[in-house]
mmCIF file of C-alpha atoms in Angstrom:
data_model
loop_
_atom_site.group_PDB
_atom_site.id
_atom_site.type_symbol
_atom_site.label_atom_id
_atom_site.label_comp_id
_atom_site.label_asym_id
_atom_site.label_seq_id
_atom_site.Cartn_x
_atom_site.Cartn_y
_atom_site.Cartn_z
ATOM 1 C CA MET A 1 115.104 103.456 66.725
ATOM 2 C CA ALA A 2 115.953 105.496 69.816
ATOM 3 C CA ASP A 3 114.384 104.588 73.145
ATOM 4 C CA LEU A 4 111.519 106.837 74.060
ATOM 5 C CA PRO A 5 111.579 108.402 77.508
ATOM 6 C CA ALA A 6 109.358 106.723 80.053
ATOM 7 C CA PRO A 7 106.012 108.442 80.558
ATOM 8 C CA PRO A 8 105.762 110.476 83.742
ATOM 9 C CA ARG A 9 104.566 108.533 86.772
ATOM 10 C CA LEU A 10 101.736 110.035 88.722
ATOM 11 C CA HIS A 11 101.513 109.721 92.458
ATOM 12 C CA ASP A 12 98.047 109.718 93.952
ATOM 13 C CA ASN A 13 97.550 110.866 97.540
ATOM 14 C CA ALA A 14 93.757 110.612 97.419
ATOM 15 C CA HIS A 15 93.765 107.708 99.905
ATOM 16 C CA VAL A 16 95.490 109.932 102.473
ATOM 17 C CA LEU A 17 93.092 112.822 102.135
ATOM 18 C CA SER A 18 89.927 110.743 101.883
ATOM 19 C CA GLY A 19 90.787 108.346 104.676
ATOM 20 C CA ALA A 20 90.316 105.414 102.299
ATOM 21 C CA GLY A 21 93.596 103.902 103.431
ATOM 22 C CA GLU A 22 92.598 103.795 107.101
ATOM 23 C CA GLY A 23 92.483 100.282 108.427
ATOM 24 C CA SER A 24 94.131 98.958 105.272
ATOM 25 C CA GLY A 25 97.592 98.608 106.782
ATOM 26 C CA ARG A 26 98.878 101.674 104.944
ATOM 27 C CA ARG A 27 101.154 103.778 107.062
ATOM 28 C CA LEU A 28 101.779 107.485 106.725
ATOM 29 C CA ALA A 29 104.838 109.335 107.963
ATOM 30 C CA VAL A 30 104.669 113.119 108.096
ATOM 31 C CA VAL A 31 107.844 115.162 108.482
ATOM 32 C CA LEU A 32 107.401 118.860 109.181
ATOM 33 C CA ALA A 33 110.439 120.844 108.080
ATOM 34 C CA ASN A 34 111.432 124.391 108.969
ATOM 35 C CA ALA A 35 110.041 125.979 105.822
ATOM 36 C CA GLY A 36 106.955 127.725 104.548
ATOM 37 C CA ALA A 37 103.840 126.064 105.892
ATOM 38 C CA ALA A 38 101.349 124.066 103.874
ATOM 39 C CA PRO A 39 97.713 125.118 104.113
ATOM 40 C CA ARG A 40 96.662 124.601 107.742
ATOM 41 C CA ALA A 41 93.686 122.343 106.965
ATOM 42 C CA LEU A 42 95.803 120.028 104.824
ATOM 43 C CA LEU A 43 98.629 119.879 107.365
ATOM 44 C CA GLU A 44 96.254 119.251 110.256
ATOM 45 C CA ARG A 45 94.564 116.408 108.376
ATOM 46 C CA LEU A 46 97.865 114.744 107.466
ATOM 47 C CA TRP A 47 99.338 115.282 110.937
ATOM 48 C CA SER A 48 96.335 113.728 112.662
ATOM 49 C CA ARG A 49 96.382 110.642 110.396
ATOM 50 C CA ALA A 50 100.128 110.018 110.539
ATOM 51 C CA THR A 51 101.453 106.766 111.916
ATOM 52 C CA ILE A 52 104.733 108.575 112.558
ATOM 53 C CA ALA A 53 104.756 112.373 112.896
ATOM 54 C CA ILE A 54 108.069 114.135 113.376
ATOM 55 C CA CYS A 55 109.647 117.539 113.001
ATOM 56 C CA ALA A 56 112.968 118.286 111.402
ATOM 57 C CA ASP A 57 114.601 120.630 113.923
ATOM 58 C CA GLY A 58 112.977 124.078 113.578
ATOM 59 C CA GLY A 59 109.824 122.559 112.115
ATOM 60 C CA ALA A 60 108.813 122.056 115.746
ATOM 61 C CA ASN A 61 108.683 125.839 116.208
ATOM 62 C CA GLY A 62 106.163 126.125 113.384
ATOM 63 C CA LEU A 63 104.158 123.246 114.810
ATOM 64 C CA ALA A 64 104.036 124.989 118.193
ATOM 65 C CA GLU A 65 102.648 128.096 116.497
ATOM 66 C CA LEU A 66 99.898 126.012 114.870
ATOM 67 C CA GLY A 67 98.853 124.661 118.263
ATOM 68 C CA PHE A 68 97.928 121.119 117.208
ATOM 69 C CA ASP A 69 96.988 118.761 120.054
ATOM 70 C CA ARG A 70 99.238 115.963 118.822
ATOM 71 C CA CYS A 71 102.904 116.382 119.624
ATOM 72 C CA PRO A 72 105.504 114.972 117.264
ATOM 73 C CA ASP A 73 106.884 111.546 118.023
ATOM 74 C CA ALA A 74 110.347 113.078 117.653
ATOM 75 C CA VAL A 75 112.259 116.201 116.721
ATOM 76 C CA VAL A 76 115.350 115.253 114.726
ATOM 77 C CA GLY A 77 118.290 117.374 113.609
ATOM 78 C CA ASP A 78 121.265 119.355 114.805
ATOM 79 C CA LEU A 79 118.788 121.318 116.974
ATOM 80 C CA ASP A 80 120.297 124.696 116.145
ATOM 81 C CA SER A 81 116.861 126.109 115.247
ATOM 82 C CA LEU A 82 114.707 124.503 117.939
ATOM 83 C CA LEU A 83 113.629 127.144 120.448
ATOM 84 C CA ASP A 84 114.364 126.325 124.099
ATOM 85 C CA ASP A 85 110.766 126.861 125.257
ATOM 86 C CA VAL A 86 109.392 124.700 122.432
ATOM 87 C CA ARG A 87 111.897 121.956 123.260
ATOM 88 C CA ALA A 88 110.999 122.045 126.962
ATOM 89 C CA ALA A 89 107.258 121.884 126.219
ATOM 90 C CA LEU A 90 107.664 118.967 123.808
ATOM 91 C CA GLU A 91 109.954 117.026 126.151
ATOM 92 C CA ALA A 92 107.429 117.514 128.963
ATOM 93 C CA ARG A 93 104.781 115.912 126.735
ATOM 94 C CA GLY A 94 106.963 112.927 125.820
ATOM 95 C CA THR A 95 108.425 113.912 122.460
ATOM 96 C CA GLN A 96 111.775 112.260 121.764
ATOM 97 C CA ILE A 97 114.510 114.807 120.983
ATOM 98 C CA VAL A 98 117.121 113.282 118.661
ATOM 99 C CA LEU A 99 120.392 115.176 118.279
ATOM 100 C CA GLU A 100 122.130 114.464 114.961
ATOM 101 C CA PRO A 101 125.027 116.964 115.058
ATOM 102 C CA SER A 102 126.506 116.213 111.638
ATOM 103 C CA GLN A 103 126.721 119.233 109.364
ATOM 104 C CA ASP A 104 127.207 117.019 106.292
ATOM 105 C CA THR A 105 123.454 116.540 105.787
ATOM 106 C CA HIS A 106 120.369 118.704 106.133
ATOM 107 C CA ASP A 107 117.948 118.277 109.012
ATOM 108 C CA LEU A 108 115.298 117.024 106.591
ATOM 109 C CA ASP A 109 117.666 114.249 105.453
ATOM 110 C CA LYS A 110 118.315 113.345 109.086
ATOM 111 C CA ALA A 111 114.593 113.270 109.820
ATOM 112 C CA LEU A 112 113.808 111.099 106.803
ATOM 113 C CA ARG A 113 116.565 108.661 107.793
ATOM 114 C CA TRP A 114 115.128 108.530 111.328
ATOM 115 C CA VAL A 115 111.667 107.744 109.925
ATOM 116 C CA ALA A 116 113.050 104.918 107.778
ATOM 117 C CA GLU A 117 115.012 103.433 110.695
ATOM 118 C CA THR A 118 112.102 103.789 113.125
ATOM 119 C CA ALA A 119 109.652 102.217 110.703
ATOM 120 C CA ALA A 120 112.035 99.294 110.180
ATOM 121 C CA ASP A 121 112.456 98.882 113.965
ATOM 122 C CA LYS A 122 108.680 98.973 114.501
ATOM 123 C CA GLN A 123 108.189 96.380 111.768
ATOM 124 C CA SER A 124 110.808 94.097 113.358
ATOM 125 C CA SER A 125 109.194 94.525 116.786
ATOM 126 C CA LEU A 126 105.791 93.751 115.339
ATOM 127 C CA ARG A 127 107.083 90.585 113.668
ATOM 128 C CA ALA A 128 108.751 89.511 116.924
ATOM 129 C CA ALA A 129 105.545 90.177 118.902
ATOM 130 C CA GLU A 130 103.479 88.214 116.380
ATOM 131 C CA SER A 131 105.949 85.339 116.589
ATOM 132 C CA THR A 132 105.846 85.365 120.403
ATOM 133 C CA ALA A 133 102.037 85.496 120.377
ATOM 134 C CA ALA A 134 101.890 82.533 118.025
ATOM 135 C CA THR A 135 104.286 80.576 120.250
ATOM 136 C CA ASN A 136 102.361 81.479 123.422
ATOM 137 C CA GLU A 137 99.069 80.434 121.847
ATOM 138 C CA ASP A 138 100.451 76.901 121.623
ATOM 139 C CA LEU A 139 101.351 76.723 125.327
ATOM 140 C CA PRO A 140 97.927 75.864 126.818
ATOM 141 C CA ALA A 141 97.486 72.984 124.370
ATOM 142 C CA ALA A 142 100.954 71.661 125.217
ATOM 143 C CA ARG A 143 100.197 71.828 128.950
ATOM 144 C CA GLU A 144 96.924 69.979 128.493
ATOM 145 C CA GLU A 145 98.613 67.275 126.444
ATOM 146 C CA GLY A 146 101.330 66.837 129.086
ATOM 147 C CA SER A 147 98.824 66.539 131.960
#
């Protein structure tokens, strides 16, 4: 008997839209690419709830047009589409501009890779901070015992 194809897997984003995942440790990364925009209300909701919010190159131009209060954490890509005035405004507000000049991958690929690397770095930093906090919590007791 031939193997049957696996049933389609459904992905449920209800926790993102309802806010049910808030405080649960779930993290959300939003990458805005230089393409047709999603409905404004949906994009604004996702953007405001994102743990990491970045733009893939020219996506920053579209974000500037939307006028959201939150700036992206970074703009990543070869930066051939990023408008000079948008770049200057974002840099002035603390957005990291990440030049990835390679023409072998798309800006969206570069942005997704940056998200994965940044999330891994943040997780490592968090683990190191937790470890340091645990070690420092033991110090007062050790001092008292040595007195």
